[in-house]
Short mmCIF file of C-alpha atoms in Angstrom, two decimals:
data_model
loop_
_atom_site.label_atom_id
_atom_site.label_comp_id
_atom_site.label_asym_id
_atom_site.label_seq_id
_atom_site.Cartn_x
_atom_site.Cartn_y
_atom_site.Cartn_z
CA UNK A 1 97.65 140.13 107.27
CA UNK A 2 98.78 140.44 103.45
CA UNK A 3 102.33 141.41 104.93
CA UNK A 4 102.48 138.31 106.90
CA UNK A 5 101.29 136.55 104.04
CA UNK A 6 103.95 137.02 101.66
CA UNK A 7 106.46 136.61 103.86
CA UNK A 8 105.30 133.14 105.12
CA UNK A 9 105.09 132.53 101.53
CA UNK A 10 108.38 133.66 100.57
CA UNK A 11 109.63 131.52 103.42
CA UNK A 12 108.00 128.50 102.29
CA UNK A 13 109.52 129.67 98.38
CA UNK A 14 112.91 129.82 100.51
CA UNK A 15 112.57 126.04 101.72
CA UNK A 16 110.84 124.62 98.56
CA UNK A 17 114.28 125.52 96.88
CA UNK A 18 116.14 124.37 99.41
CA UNK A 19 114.45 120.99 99.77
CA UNK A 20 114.38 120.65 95.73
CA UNK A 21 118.17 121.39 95.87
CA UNK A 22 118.59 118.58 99.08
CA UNK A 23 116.74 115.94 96.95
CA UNK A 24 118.90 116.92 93.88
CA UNK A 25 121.94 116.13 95.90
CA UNK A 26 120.62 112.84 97.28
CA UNK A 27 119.74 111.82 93.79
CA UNK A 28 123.42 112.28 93.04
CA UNK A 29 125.08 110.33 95.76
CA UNK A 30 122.96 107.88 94.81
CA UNK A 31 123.60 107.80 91.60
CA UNK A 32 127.64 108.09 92.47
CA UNK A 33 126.72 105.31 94.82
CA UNK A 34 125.50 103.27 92.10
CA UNK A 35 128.09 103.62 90.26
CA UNK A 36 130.75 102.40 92.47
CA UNK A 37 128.81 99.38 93.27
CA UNK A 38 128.62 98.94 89.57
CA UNK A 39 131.99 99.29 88.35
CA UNK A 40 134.58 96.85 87.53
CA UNK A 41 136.53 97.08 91.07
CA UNK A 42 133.36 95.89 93.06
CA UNK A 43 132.71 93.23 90.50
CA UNK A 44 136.32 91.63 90.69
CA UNK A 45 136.34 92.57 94.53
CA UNK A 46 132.84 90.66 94.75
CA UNK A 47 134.14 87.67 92.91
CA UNK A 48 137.25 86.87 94.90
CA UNK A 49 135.49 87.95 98.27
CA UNK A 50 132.66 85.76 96.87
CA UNK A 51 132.12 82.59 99.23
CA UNK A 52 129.45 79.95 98.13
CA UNK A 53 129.09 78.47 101.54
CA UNK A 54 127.19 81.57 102.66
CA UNK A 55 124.13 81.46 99.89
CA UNK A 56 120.85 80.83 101.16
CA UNK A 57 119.14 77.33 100.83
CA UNK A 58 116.63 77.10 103.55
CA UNK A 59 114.07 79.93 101.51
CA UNK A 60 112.72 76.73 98.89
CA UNK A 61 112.59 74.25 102.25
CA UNK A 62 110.68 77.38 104.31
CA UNK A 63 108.11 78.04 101.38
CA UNK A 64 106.99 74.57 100.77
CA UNK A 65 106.46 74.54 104.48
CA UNK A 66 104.25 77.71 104.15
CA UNK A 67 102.62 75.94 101.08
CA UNK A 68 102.00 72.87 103.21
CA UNK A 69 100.69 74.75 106.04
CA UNK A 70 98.28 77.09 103.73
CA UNK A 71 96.49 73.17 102.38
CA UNK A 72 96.34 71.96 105.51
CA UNK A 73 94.34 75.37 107.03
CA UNK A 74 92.55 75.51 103.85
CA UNK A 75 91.17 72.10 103.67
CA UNK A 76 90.34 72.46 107.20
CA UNK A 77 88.21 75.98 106.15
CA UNK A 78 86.36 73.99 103.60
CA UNK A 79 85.45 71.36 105.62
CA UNK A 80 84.49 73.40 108.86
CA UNK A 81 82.94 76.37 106.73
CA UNK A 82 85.37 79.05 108.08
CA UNK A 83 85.91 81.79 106.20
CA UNK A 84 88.07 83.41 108.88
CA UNK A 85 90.67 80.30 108.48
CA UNK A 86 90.31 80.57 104.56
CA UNK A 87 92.01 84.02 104.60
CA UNK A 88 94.78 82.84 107.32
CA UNK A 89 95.21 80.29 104.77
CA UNK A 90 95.86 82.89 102.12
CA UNK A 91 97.24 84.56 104.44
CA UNK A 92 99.96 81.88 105.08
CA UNK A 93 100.33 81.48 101.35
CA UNK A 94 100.76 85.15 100.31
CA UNK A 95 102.70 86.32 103.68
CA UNK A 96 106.62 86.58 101.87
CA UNK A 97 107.82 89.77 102.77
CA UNK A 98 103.90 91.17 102.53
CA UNK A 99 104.73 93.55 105.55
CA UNK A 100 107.68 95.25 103.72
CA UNK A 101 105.68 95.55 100.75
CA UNK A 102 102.73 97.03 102.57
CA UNK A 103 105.17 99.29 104.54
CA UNK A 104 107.35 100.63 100.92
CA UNK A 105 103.85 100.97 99.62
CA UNK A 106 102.52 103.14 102.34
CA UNK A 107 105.80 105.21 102.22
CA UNK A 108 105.60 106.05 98.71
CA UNK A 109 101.71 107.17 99.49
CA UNK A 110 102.68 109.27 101.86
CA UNK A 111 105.31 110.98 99.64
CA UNK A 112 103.25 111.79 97.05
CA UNK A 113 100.64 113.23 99.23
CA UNK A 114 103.32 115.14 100.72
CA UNK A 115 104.59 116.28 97.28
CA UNK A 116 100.76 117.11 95.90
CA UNK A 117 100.27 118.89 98.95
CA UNK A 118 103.93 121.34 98.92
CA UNK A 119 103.12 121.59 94.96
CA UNK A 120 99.11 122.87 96.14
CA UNK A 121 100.84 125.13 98.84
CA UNK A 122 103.58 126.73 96.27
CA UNK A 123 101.14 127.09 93.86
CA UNK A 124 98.51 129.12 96.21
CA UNK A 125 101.58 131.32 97.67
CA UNK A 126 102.53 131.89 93.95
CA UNK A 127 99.17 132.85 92.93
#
């Protein structure tokens, strides 16, 4: 059993590394990949590419539809007592991009579990 141990442990050492060296190289494309975005050729090839006609102007029309939308159900609540239409309401109001928040949120969570829970496992195989 202690045999098997160790080397399940020094397996797990064996990936640890090579995860830690995986996310060191993604950190450095991305970094690289930063930097290319930020230089001086993608800035002058973003200004003469750049085309006005394609910039959004229907988010400002959209939101004070949503805001019109969210008084209408809310006044409604009030007057019928509902507190299931007062949260739609908020609901309405609140609901820009609230999915991809909730979803980045949940990610990042998960991550850090994951990373408390490889740091736990190291740290027990260590020991």
């Amino acid at each position: 059993f202690l045999s098997m141990l160790k080397e399940k442990c020094q397996m797990t050492d064996g990936e640890w590394e090579e995860r830690q060296k995986t996310r060191q190289l993604e950190m450095e494309a991305v970094s690289k990949a930063l930097a290319v975005f930020a230089g001086d050729d993608a800035h002058d090839l973003f200004t003469k590419t750049f085309n006005p006609a394609f910039v959004q102007t229907r988010s400002a029309e959209e939101s004070q539809r949503r805001a019109q939308a969210s008084k209408v159900l809310s006044a409604v609540a009030s007057k019928v007592h509902s507190p299931r239409l007062a949260t739609l309401a908020y609901q309405v109001k609140l609901d820009a991009f609230t999915r991809v928040k909730k979803a980045i949120d949940d990610m990042i969570a998960q991550l850090l579990k994951e990373k408390d829970a490889e740091i736990q496992h190291k740290d027990f195989c260590v020991d």
